[in-house]
XYZ file of C-alpha atoms in Angstrom:
738
model
C 22.070 -89.565 -48.942
C 23.681 -86.515 -47.303
C 27.320 -85.885 -47.710
C 29.793 -86.116 -44.826
C 31.763 -83.035 -43.834
C 34.961 -82.530 -45.666
C 37.715 -82.244 -43.021
C 41.390 -82.453 -42.508
C 42.135 -85.638 -40.689
C 44.878 -84.262 -38.451
C 45.712 -80.641 -37.425
C 47.910 -78.980 -34.809
C 47.524 -76.147 -32.362
C 50.697 -74.633 -30.907
C 50.702 -72.698 -27.662
C 53.502 -71.034 -25.748
C 54.045 -72.269 -22.211
C 52.784 -69.648 -19.790
C 55.443 -70.765 -17.331
C 58.111 -73.511 -17.458
C 56.055 -76.579 -16.547
C 55.364 -77.710 -20.162
C 51.661 -77.339 -19.831
C 49.510 -74.582 -21.151
C 45.904 -73.509 -21.917
C 44.390 -73.827 -25.390
C 41.360 -72.424 -27.083
C 40.370 -75.602 -28.941
C 37.946 -73.629 -31.146
C 40.988 -72.149 -33.001
C 41.283 -75.587 -34.741
C 37.805 -75.365 -36.287
C 38.904 -73.374 -39.352
C 41.950 -75.641 -39.754
C 39.793 -78.757 -39.711
C 37.095 -77.622 -42.204
C 36.774 -74.940 -44.767
C 33.045 -74.936 -44.030
C 33.498 -74.487 -40.309
C 31.047 -71.652 -40.061
C 28.228 -74.050 -41.061
C 29.350 -77.001 -38.876
C 29.360 -77.918 -35.232
C 32.619 -78.913 -33.480
C 32.794 -80.949 -30.252
C 35.957 -82.186 -28.568
C 36.662 -85.455 -26.905
C 39.613 -86.977 -24.969
C 39.636 -90.163 -27.073
C 38.712 -91.334 -30.564
C 36.190 -93.801 -29.094
C 34.547 -90.996 -27.214
C 34.389 -88.898 -30.361
C 32.703 -91.687 -32.332
C 30.405 -92.455 -29.468
C 29.799 -88.796 -28.704
C 30.609 -89.352 -25.071
C 32.670 -87.480 -22.457
C 32.533 -84.140 -24.354
C 35.225 -81.621 -23.342
C 33.212 -78.697 -22.022
C 36.013 -76.128 -21.393
C 37.043 -75.948 -25.038
C 37.995 -72.271 -24.921
C 40.346 -72.816 -21.931
C 41.469 -76.380 -22.171
C 44.334 -77.230 -19.816
C 46.751 -79.809 -21.197
C 47.829 -82.627 -19.009
C 50.415 -84.290 -21.249
C 53.635 -82.628 -22.265
C 54.882 -81.420 -24.575
C 52.086 -82.749 -27.010
C 48.567 -83.915 -26.168
C 45.970 -85.239 -28.601
C 42.232 -84.619 -28.491
C 39.619 -85.707 -31.012
C 37.244 -83.385 -32.828
C 33.832 -84.395 -34.081
C 32.702 -82.169 -36.958
C 28.938 -82.364 -37.519
C 27.230 -80.945 -40.651
C 23.819 -79.351 -40.704
C 22.460 -82.721 -41.882
C 23.722 -84.350 -38.701
C 26.505 -86.224 -40.500
C 29.915 -86.182 -38.838
C 33.546 -87.001 -39.198
C 36.325 -87.174 -36.655
C 39.609 -85.360 -36.883
C 42.754 -85.604 -34.746
C 43.948 -82.398 -33.000
C 47.499 -82.333 -31.600
C 48.197 -79.700 -28.869
C 51.841 -78.724 -28.860
C 53.280 -76.673 -25.949
C 56.457 -74.701 -26.669
C 58.675 -72.346 -24.591
C 58.576 -68.526 -25.269
C 61.585 -67.167 -27.047
C 61.354 -63.681 -25.584
C 64.210 -63.079 -23.164
C 63.232 -63.530 -19.594
C 64.392 -60.072 -18.645
C 62.315 -58.309 -21.254
C 59.818 -55.883 -19.821
C 58.267 -52.422 -20.540
C 56.544 -50.105 -18.144
C 54.343 -47.087 -18.941
C 53.087 -44.456 -16.497
C 50.407 -41.888 -17.230
C 48.402 -39.384 -15.154
C 44.815 -40.170 -14.639
C 42.884 -38.216 -17.207
C 39.731 -36.127 -16.773
C 37.469 -37.927 -19.255
C 34.996 -40.655 -18.778
C 36.092 -44.252 -18.553
C 35.513 -44.747 -22.258
C 37.728 -41.825 -23.167
C 34.893 -39.388 -23.972
C 34.309 -35.917 -22.645
C 30.989 -36.277 -20.986
C 29.234 -35.427 -17.688
C 30.839 -38.577 -16.361
C 34.358 -37.244 -16.637
C 36.459 -38.551 -13.792
C 40.141 -38.207 -12.977
C 39.972 -40.498 -9.931
C 38.911 -43.724 -11.738
C 42.483 -44.903 -12.300
C 41.852 -45.210 -16.082
C 43.709 -43.293 -18.727
C 44.977 -43.704 -22.264
C 48.281 -45.472 -23.096
C 50.416 -45.826 -26.232
C 52.616 -48.872 -26.055
C 52.694 -49.530 -29.851
C 56.482 -49.005 -29.783
C 56.878 -52.284 -27.876
C 56.169 -54.228 -31.090
C 59.545 -53.236 -32.496
C 61.222 -53.955 -29.203
C 59.832 -57.543 -29.209
C 60.846 -58.112 -32.833
C 64.359 -56.909 -31.987
C 64.536 -59.205 -29.016
C 63.466 -62.149 -31.176
C 65.702 -61.145 -33.961
C 62.779 -61.345 -36.433
C 60.434 -59.151 -38.412
C 56.710 -58.616 -38.703
C 56.919 -60.568 -41.937
C 57.719 -63.725 -39.977
C 55.800 -63.169 -36.760
C 52.550 -61.850 -35.506
C 52.558 -59.806 -32.298
C 49.301 -59.501 -30.397
C 48.454 -57.741 -27.126
C 45.869 -58.962 -24.609
C 44.345 -57.507 -21.458
C 44.882 -60.682 -19.490
C 46.401 -64.149 -19.671
C 43.162 -65.945 -20.366
C 42.489 -63.868 -23.412
C 46.089 -64.271 -24.551
C 46.011 -68.055 -24.231
C 42.630 -68.322 -25.864
C 43.655 -65.685 -28.387
C 40.385 -63.852 -27.663
C 39.649 -60.057 -27.319
C 42.993 -58.907 -28.642
C 43.838 -55.215 -28.114
C 43.178 -53.682 -31.505
C 45.002 -50.345 -31.088
C 47.979 -50.423 -28.715
C 48.582 -46.679 -29.446
C 45.283 -45.644 -27.855
C 44.536 -48.176 -25.135
C 42.503 -47.433 -22.014
C 43.005 -49.687 -19.038
C 39.287 -50.135 -18.476
C 38.567 -52.768 -15.865
C 42.108 -52.600 -14.489
C 42.314 -49.282 -12.674
C 45.618 -47.860 -11.469
C 47.801 -50.725 -12.800
C 47.584 -53.454 -15.434
C 49.807 -56.007 -17.037
C 49.456 -56.431 -20.770
C 50.200 -59.892 -22.258
C 52.145 -60.176 -25.445
C 51.653 -63.153 -27.753
C 54.088 -63.759 -30.654
C 53.069 -66.390 -33.194
C 55.119 -67.561 -36.183
C 53.565 -66.873 -39.534
C 55.338 -69.946 -40.915
C 54.064 -72.744 -38.711
C 51.930 -70.916 -36.092
C 54.535 -71.810 -33.525
C 54.449 -69.739 -30.431
C 57.502 -67.534 -30.413
C 56.689 -65.575 -27.347
C 54.158 -65.191 -24.548
C 53.941 -63.329 -21.260
C 53.032 -60.150 -19.323
C 55.852 -58.089 -20.512
C 54.127 -54.635 -20.324
C 53.122 -52.907 -17.136
C 50.727 -49.931 -17.204
C 50.629 -47.577 -14.229
C 48.133 -44.734 -13.666
C 49.461 -41.974 -11.400
C 46.641 -40.255 -9.462
C 46.116 -36.527 -10.030
C 46.288 -34.282 -6.971
C 42.971 -33.663 -5.225
C 41.720 -30.217 -4.930
C 38.953 -28.571 -2.859
C 36.966 -25.697 -4.299
C 37.747 -22.713 -2.092
C 35.234 -20.112 -1.242
C 35.183 -16.986 -3.322
C 37.492 -14.192 -2.218
C 35.220 -11.216 -1.535
C 36.359 -7.737 -0.971
C 34.469 -4.544 -0.618
C 35.286 -1.926 -3.182
C 37.631 0.703 -1.905
C 39.363 3.872 -2.833
C 42.893 2.492 -3.056
C 42.846 3.194 -6.845
C 41.089 6.453 -6.335
C 37.710 5.081 -7.327
C 35.276 3.458 -4.932
C 32.692 2.349 -7.502
C 34.717 0.731 -10.321
C 34.660 -2.809 -8.916
C 38.526 -3.074 -8.896
C 40.609 -4.038 -5.845
C 44.387 -4.287 -5.736
C 44.843 -6.522 -2.760
C 43.555 -10.018 -3.596
C 45.932 -12.580 -1.914
C 45.417 -15.563 -4.148
C 47.864 -17.682 -2.126
C 45.574 -17.454 0.854
C 43.507 -20.109 -0.908
C 46.381 -22.654 -1.028
C 45.478 -24.490 2.226
C 41.855 -24.884 1.330
C 42.685 -26.009 -2.227
C 45.162 -28.692 -1.039
C 42.951 -29.947 1.774
C 45.147 -32.163 3.826
C 47.864 -32.747 1.205
C 51.413 -31.762 2.089
C 52.089 -28.414 0.450
C 55.720 -29.377 0.065
C 54.745 -32.046 -2.499
C 52.514 -29.846 -4.618
C 52.574 -26.590 -6.486
C 49.443 -24.451 -6.530
C 49.153 -21.815 -9.257
C 46.379 -19.438 -10.198
C 45.380 -18.424 -13.728
C 42.986 -16.094 -15.493
C 41.707 -18.687 -17.917
C 41.050 -22.482 -17.836
C 43.383 -22.891 -20.849
C 46.241 -21.280 -18.833
C 45.438 -23.452 -15.861
C 45.542 -26.521 -18.061
C 48.861 -25.589 -19.641
C 50.284 -24.062 -16.428
C 51.146 -20.849 -18.293
C 50.911 -17.263 -17.076
C 50.440 -17.946 -13.364
C 49.098 -14.966 -11.454
C 51.061 -13.222 -8.731
C 49.758 -12.061 -5.381
C 48.627 -9.500 -4.393
C 46.516 -9.582 -7.476
C 44.416 -6.807 -9.059
C 41.296 -8.097 -10.684
C 41.010 -7.164 -14.374
C 37.211 -7.688 -14.573
C 35.098 -5.384 -12.529
C 32.872 -6.780 -9.747
C 33.461 -10.445 -10.416
C 36.261 -12.464 -12.061
C 36.817 -16.212 -12.192
C 40.253 -17.549 -11.126
C 41.234 -21.028 -12.290
C 43.427 -23.182 -10.011
C 46.155 -25.692 -11.065
C 47.476 -28.147 -8.470
C 50.505 -30.047 -9.733
C 52.243 -33.035 -8.061
C 55.927 -32.040 -7.870
C 57.032 -35.716 -8.243
C 54.708 -36.996 -10.975
C 53.842 -33.813 -12.789
C 50.148 -34.827 -12.651
C 47.852 -31.899 -12.128
C 44.341 -30.981 -11.319
C 42.846 -27.917 -13.024
C 39.188 -28.458 -12.213
C 38.805 -26.001 -9.393
C 37.960 -22.334 -9.747
C 36.658 -19.579 -7.567
C 35.577 -16.022 -8.045
C 37.102 -12.765 -7.060
C 34.138 -10.730 -5.977
C 34.310 -7.013 -5.509
C 31.193 -6.096 -3.590
C 29.998 -2.608 -4.187
C 29.848 -0.276 -1.297
C 26.325 0.367 -0.101
C 24.911 3.413 -1.714
C 24.583 6.124 0.921
C 22.177 8.632 -0.577
C 22.282 12.125 0.815
C 18.969 13.148 2.217
C 17.490 16.479 3.161
C 18.113 17.741 6.652
C 15.740 16.481 9.248
C 13.821 19.525 10.454
C 11.353 19.443 13.336
C 9.658 22.079 15.358
C 10.638 22.731 18.948
C 8.235 21.384 21.407
C 7.579 22.070 25.028
C 8.682 18.644 26.297
C 11.714 20.221 27.998
C 9.799 23.177 29.263
C 10.548 25.446 26.299
C 9.405 25.472 22.702
C 11.996 28.001 21.558
C 15.336 26.824 23.014
C 16.466 24.776 19.989
C 16.309 21.362 21.720
C 13.978 18.494 20.977
C 13.684 15.034 22.266
C 11.741 13.619 19.332
C 14.052 13.364 16.282
C 13.055 10.192 14.402
C 16.336 9.427 12.800
C 14.941 6.158 11.419
C 12.621 8.231 9.217
C 15.684 9.054 7.105
C 16.531 5.363 6.494
C 14.330 4.820 3.444
C 15.704 7.882 1.705
C 19.332 6.968 2.500
C 18.875 3.429 1.200
C 16.777 4.357 -1.838
C 15.895 1.216 -3.735
C 18.278 -0.993 -1.695
C 16.503 -3.835 0.116
C 16.165 -2.884 3.800
C 16.208 -6.600 4.776
C 19.811 -6.731 3.592
C 20.974 -3.332 4.714
C 21.082 -1.660 8.069
C 21.526 2.043 8.747
C 22.999 3.454 11.880
C 23.415 7.078 12.987
C 26.383 8.556 14.823
C 27.480 11.919 16.223
C 30.864 11.851 14.568
C 32.408 10.541 11.304
C 34.908 8.329 13.218
C 32.083 6.758 15.138
C 30.239 6.044 11.919
C 33.342 4.520 10.316
C 34.029 2.338 13.394
C 30.412 1.589 14.140
C 30.665 2.857 17.649
C 28.021 4.615 19.768
C 25.088 4.343 17.410
C 22.240 6.762 18.119
C 18.760 5.626 19.002
C 15.444 7.048 17.967
C 13.909 9.270 19.215
C 17.059 11.287 19.388
C 17.677 14.361 21.573
C 20.086 16.863 20.082
C 22.639 18.282 22.447
C 23.692 21.173 20.128
C 20.971 23.781 19.995
C 19.124 24.406 16.750
C 21.435 22.496 14.317
C 23.584 19.353 14.749
C 25.383 17.136 12.197
C 24.440 13.431 12.106
C 26.764 10.896 10.335
C 25.350 7.819 8.690
C 26.742 4.315 8.344
C 25.250 1.722 5.939
C 26.087 -1.961 6.443
C 25.317 -4.707 3.886
C 24.697 -7.886 5.865
C 25.278 -10.039 2.768
C 28.566 -8.491 1.679
C 29.682 -7.100 5.021
C 30.489 -3.860 3.156
C 29.928 -0.477 4.783
C 29.626 3.095 3.609
C 29.990 5.945 6.072
C 30.134 9.055 3.885
C 26.533 10.267 4.196
C 25.370 12.839 6.700
C 22.684 15.295 7.307
C 21.778 17.950 9.921
C 19.011 17.794 12.487
C 17.457 21.190 12.810
C 15.136 22.422 15.556
C 12.991 25.356 14.441
C 11.425 27.457 17.142
C 7.654 27.504 17.569
C 6.012 30.702 16.464
C 4.889 33.176 19.147
C 1.137 33.344 19.726
C 0.264 36.149 22.092
C -2.686 35.890 24.415
C -5.631 37.838 23.110
C -8.784 39.104 24.714
C -12.116 37.550 24.053
C -14.354 38.897 21.267
C -17.598 40.260 22.537
C -20.613 40.919 20.303
C -24.129 41.841 20.951
C -26.743 39.479 19.561
C -28.307 40.776 16.391
C -30.999 39.977 13.976
C -28.925 39.039 10.933
C -30.232 35.471 11.162
C -33.841 36.848 11.716
C -33.454 36.274 15.433
C -31.832 38.642 17.869
C -32.227 36.652 21.042
C -30.797 33.188 20.161
C -27.116 33.799 21.067
C -25.877 33.567 17.450
C -24.363 36.208 15.251
C -23.004 36.083 11.741
C -20.452 38.884 11.601
C -17.700 37.815 14.021
C -14.394 39.274 12.684
C -11.832 36.624 13.724
C -9.147 38.236 11.576
C -9.266 41.258 13.785
C -7.262 39.186 16.390
C -4.384 38.349 14.055
C -2.130 41.410 14.690
C -2.529 41.016 18.411
C -1.815 37.269 18.279
C 1.415 37.769 16.208
C 2.661 40.604 18.450
C 5.108 43.230 17.392
C 8.104 41.013 16.533
C 6.455 38.825 13.862
C 5.545 39.994 10.360
C 2.051 38.895 9.281
C 3.226 37.970 5.758
C 5.523 35.329 7.251
C 2.780 33.474 9.089
C -0.503 31.802 8.509
C -2.951 32.429 11.325
C -6.057 30.265 11.204
C -8.933 29.720 13.602
C -10.599 26.414 14.512
C -13.411 24.953 16.552
C -11.169 22.448 18.470
C -7.669 22.154 19.619
C -7.290 19.008 17.557
C -8.194 20.827 14.392
C -5.901 23.642 15.346
C -3.038 21.157 15.727
C -3.729 19.389 12.380
C -4.761 22.618 10.546
C -8.049 20.990 9.463
C -11.270 22.883 8.856
C -10.054 26.411 9.250
C -12.776 28.964 9.993
C -13.553 31.819 7.627
C -14.049 35.358 8.724
C -16.590 36.823 9.310
C -17.565 33.799 11.364
C -20.993 32.654 12.577
C -20.677 31.004 15.963
C -22.102 27.474 16.216
C -22.519 27.373 19.976
C -24.955 29.859 21.465
C -23.843 32.725 23.703
C -20.210 31.689 24.176
C -17.780 29.570 22.110
C -14.065 28.932 22.390
C -11.978 29.580 19.260
C -8.600 27.829 18.968
C -5.751 29.580 17.213
C -3.142 28.030 14.929
C -0.074 30.057 14.069
C 2.088 28.500 11.304
C 5.479 29.762 10.255
C 5.359 29.622 6.472
C 9.125 28.998 6.164
C 9.589 26.308 8.802
C 6.068 24.881 8.971
C 6.205 25.062 12.739
C 2.899 25.624 14.475
C 1.807 27.150 17.766
C -1.602 25.879 18.822
C -1.482 26.995 22.462
C -3.703 30.062 22.184
C -7.474 30.363 22.270
C -10.071 32.890 23.044
C -13.774 33.032 23.495
C -16.444 34.564 21.279
C -19.042 35.958 23.626
C -22.497 36.848 22.386
C -24.101 39.218 24.857
C -27.913 39.323 24.950
C -29.819 42.365 23.866
C -32.031 44.083 26.498
C -35.242 42.072 26.906
C -38.293 44.234 26.983
C -41.551 44.725 25.106
C -43.637 47.718 24.207
C -47.176 47.356 22.953
C -47.708 48.468 19.403
C -49.706 49.844 17.846
C -51.262 52.119 20.441
C -54.048 54.676 20.255
C -54.091 58.274 21.384
C -57.617 59.700 21.675
C -57.614 63.252 20.497
C -60.745 63.854 22.573
C -59.326 62.422 25.731
C -56.240 62.441 28.022
C -52.643 61.948 26.701
C -51.332 58.433 26.118
C -48.548 57.081 28.320
C -46.294 54.540 26.612
C -44.524 52.131 28.978
C -41.960 49.247 28.519
C -43.121 45.895 29.623
C -41.522 42.524 30.713
C -38.102 43.883 31.551
C -35.668 41.326 32.965
C -32.993 43.746 34.034
C -32.151 47.421 34.558
C -31.658 49.301 31.394
C -31.421 52.937 30.230
C -34.004 54.115 27.808
C -34.059 56.709 25.114
C -37.331 57.710 23.450
C -37.486 59.333 20.055
C -40.632 61.168 18.987
C -41.649 61.768 15.392
C -40.626 65.393 15.702
C -37.098 64.361 16.824
C -37.655 65.015 20.483
C -35.515 62.700 22.669
C -36.625 61.659 26.130
C -34.687 59.477 28.538
C -37.367 58.523 30.991
C -38.647 54.984 31.527
C -42.004 56.001 29.930
C -43.254 58.532 27.409
C -46.466 60.615 27.364
C -47.776 61.437 23.894
C -50.682 63.587 22.687
C -50.455 62.889 19.012
C -49.990 59.968 16.783
C -46.923 58.916 14.834
C -43.940 56.435 14.814
C -42.134 56.467 18.146
C -38.965 54.451 19.058
C -37.485 53.452 22.390
C -33.908 52.104 22.730
C -32.929 50.132 25.832
C -29.247 49.798 26.589
C -27.710 47.341 29.120
C -26.031 48.750 32.105
C -23.751 45.688 32.760
C -20.929 46.974 30.628
C -21.712 45.074 27.384
C -23.331 48.211 25.839
C -25.866 46.081 23.968
C -29.020 47.865 23.061
C -32.303 47.041 21.422
C -34.801 49.392 19.749
C -38.474 48.863 19.662
C -40.783 50.917 17.389
C -44.252 51.929 18.475
C -46.906 53.049 16.052
C -49.238 55.484 17.870
C -52.404 55.943 15.850
C -54.839 58.801 16.486
C -58.522 58.339 17.084
C -61.551 60.327 18.339
C -65.169 59.897 19.400
C -67.623 60.090 16.534
C -69.530 63.257 15.773
C -73.131 62.272 14.757
C -76.411 64.111 14.284
C -79.802 63.264 12.888
C -78.559 64.493 9.584
C -76.197 61.575 9.499
C -79.036 59.075 9.738
C -81.447 57.871 7.100
C -84.629 56.183 8.381
C -86.942 54.107 6.227
C -90.230 53.469 8.075
C -93.852 52.778 7.530
C -92.697 50.065 5.183
C -92.371 46.345 4.958
C -88.705 46.623 5.899
C -88.067 49.472 8.281
C -84.414 50.429 8.472
C -81.884 52.836 9.985
C -78.711 53.744 7.946
C -75.789 55.711 9.434
C -73.670 57.662 7.030
C -70.156 56.393 7.633
C -68.554 57.879 4.624
C -65.002 59.163 4.870
C -64.507 61.872 7.418
C -68.209 62.057 8.059
C -68.304 60.745 11.582
C -64.601 61.303 12.378
C -61.121 59.630 11.982
C -61.896 56.743 14.326
C -62.723 53.234 13.559
C -66.360 52.876 14.454
C -68.916 50.194 15.094
C -72.686 50.594 15.519
C -75.501 49.395 17.753
C -79.157 50.239 18.578
C -80.512 50.758 22.015
C -83.878 51.741 23.413
C -84.432 55.044 25.226
C -83.619 53.241 28.505
C -80.153 52.360 27.164
C -80.965 48.675 26.652
C -79.166 47.268 23.643
C -81.549 46.115 20.989
C -79.052 45.451 18.198
C -75.493 44.550 19.173
C -72.506 46.420 17.939
C -71.589 45.657 14.327
C -69.363 47.108 11.642
C -72.178 47.499 9.174
C -73.964 50.913 9.591
C -77.359 49.464 8.544
C -80.109 47.985 10.636
C -83.112 46.455 8.938
C -86.429 44.806 9.893
C -87.099 47.310 12.628
C -90.331 47.725 14.497
C -91.721 51.102 14.989
C -90.487 53.014 17.904
C -87.743 55.415 19.122
C -84.157 54.117 18.855
C -80.880 55.345 20.379
C -78.271 54.934 17.529
C -74.894 54.208 19.253
C -71.567 54.885 17.412
C -68.575 53.467 19.385
C -64.939 54.170 18.610
C -63.224 50.792 18.456
C -60.033 52.397 19.819
C -61.829 53.321 23.013
C -62.260 57.037 22.403
C -65.925 56.987 23.401
C -69.532 56.442 22.242
C -71.678 58.992 20.494
C -75.412 58.596 20.123
C -78.514 60.113 18.488
C -82.289 59.384 19.055
C -84.281 58.591 15.923
C -87.913 57.453 15.546
C -89.204 54.753 13.329
C -92.864 55.326 12.507
C -95.225 52.393 11.972
C -98.923 51.975 12.449
C -101.631 49.357 12.061
C -103.372 49.243 8.684
C -106.780 48.597 10.244
C -108.491 48.126 13.613
C -111.890 46.700 14.723
C -113.336 48.694 17.582
C -116.014 46.146 18.557
C -114.790 45.683 22.107
C -113.955 42.001 21.421
C -110.491 42.614 22.810
C -108.770 42.309 19.421
C -107.514 45.432 17.700
C -110.099 47.480 19.456
C -107.813 50.554 19.441
C -105.270 52.121 17.028
C -102.304 54.410 17.678
C -98.883 55.381 16.171
C -96.204 53.823 18.473
C -94.027 56.865 18.977
C -93.928 57.946 22.627
C -91.564 60.866 22.243
C -93.628 63.713 20.882
C -90.514 65.864 20.664
C -89.790 64.346 17.216
C -92.991 65.756 15.704
C -94.581 69.224 16.053
C -97.863 68.198 14.466
C -99.813 65.209 13.237
C -102.815 64.507 10.981
C -104.538 61.217 11.025
C -107.425 60.285 8.758
C -109.472 57.229 9.445
C -111.667 55.548 6.797
C -114.217 52.895 7.042
C -114.198 49.918 4.747
C -116.085 51.867 2.190
C -113.646 54.680 2.078
C -115.538 57.210 4.032
C -113.633 59.354 6.451
C -114.890 58.555 9.836
C -112.310 60.415 11.948
C -109.733 63.130 11.724
C -107.065 63.419 14.482
C -104.631 66.234 14.751
C -103.167 65.295 18.104
C -99.383 65.050 17.694
C -99.425 62.066 19.956
C -101.256 60.299 17.228
C -104.199 59.230 19.438
């Protein structure tokens, strides 16, 4: 058997009338704790009648906001059910009473919207336009007690956000000294509920407090105030400017708000802007160089509400750096018809831009050039490139630098444009050389000893000092212009016979160049002729005439004999050997000459006798040997041959003075001078004979004789003939050998 709930059979709830009709709204749940001490563990349902409560029918559903319909007291029935499902029914009397707070009692509080989030925290959600701020209306408690002529010991005063909460006694405001009107932006009525501590009677009820949130002024962030640094304080690079008009920002800051209703002040710190202290005056001098933050306070003259969220920067943009650059020097050219008048049409002013800007970004800076300082400062009449100077030799150019990002300018830089005259290069004559044999050929049109430097003094003339100029020589005008591949001196020409040399004259001080002069190197041919060498003069014959051959032109000739005799004929007659020279010289004005050397060798016909010949005969190898020892036959160069007595050659000419394998007979030994000085001869016999003969008239070896037909060689002869047995059968003394 489970126990029934232990309850109080009858309880009361008292509520103040929310108007004067005698009806009110009750939170029936407030009776739960009065009905049972164990209310936390029990379930309570409300019914309009006792029968409904017992039958658990017609349950009242709006028990937290029950509207009475009977005045001034209405009864409902409460069914308290335990966790075991057992219940008991209690009577609940709802009593409506009239508030005792005077009808004219009211309190109003006004605050400026604050710049924190809706919950009163300083976060990224801070907002001073949400109509929510913090209020302290805790002092109203004493005002209510005074109006009721009571004390806190006798009454309980509770504040509620709305009527429903106040009637239901739910969600009471816990701290009226720090209340935020969340959910009720801009304005809110706070309900006061006063309950008696003696009998829970309602002593007071109503919206006696009004909360108002005044809006803060709006403000628009103005653009930064930017100035270019200036020299007003005597320093153009310190980032300080004395002329910032802070008030020029007022219109932008206020937007469309009436300036008569607001006060705009400017401050050097956010703390000063918040407190409104130390406002800055205009014109203002920034105290931090280059950039300084200014904090703005906009205050509503009527409400005192202010906005201090806006700031802007005072920006002092540095002047562009105008670096001073070297003067722009160029060399005079001939574009205006003179290369020495000090005027040029080709000054590239833009070439100075990089040096003037230095490391400054050329995409942000522009540089213009002007003829005067005032033009540069006012950016009038900028000069174009290429620029033509109108003051000879030297003219001042003024520079203006403009920063497109900051709009700042600097016009203090300048430089001179200088026109240096071109060096003088006098016209020189061609260099003429005769071909020579230094390269082992004297007829190819090339020589290796061309003295280019010999032209320098003539090129420079009498008004220029050689030490002040570099004169170089080149194979092309392009190289002369650029100075590339200068030729050395002595020079070897690379084009046969005639080659143009281009001259470059450079002023060492100005670097100016004259490349207008050239000359030719002409290689004149040597006389073309030949003279045969060596030649032979026969001492036994007529004199030798030496003649030049294969001449292609008319020359003069000079012959030099070994004894020093000079002859100027076209030919030379010599009677003795030696080394002769002939020099041919051109007659066309070039004066080129060529010398040929002729070796004349002496020769002579041989002197030969029988004593110079050795004959081996009557042998198996008959031979003739000529004695050709040194100086025996003569000084000639000889060769040898054999002929018969009729002059027919038997053995052809040969260098060897030996003939072998000869038959018997008479030979004419011929000695011929190879140089053509003649043939000497001598007759010599070679004796041979048969060793036997058979005189049997059979036609074979029937006779015997010595085959020498010229008896003049022998004055006598003795021939003995033997038979096969060794007996002398005949003795012949005939010198013919028969």
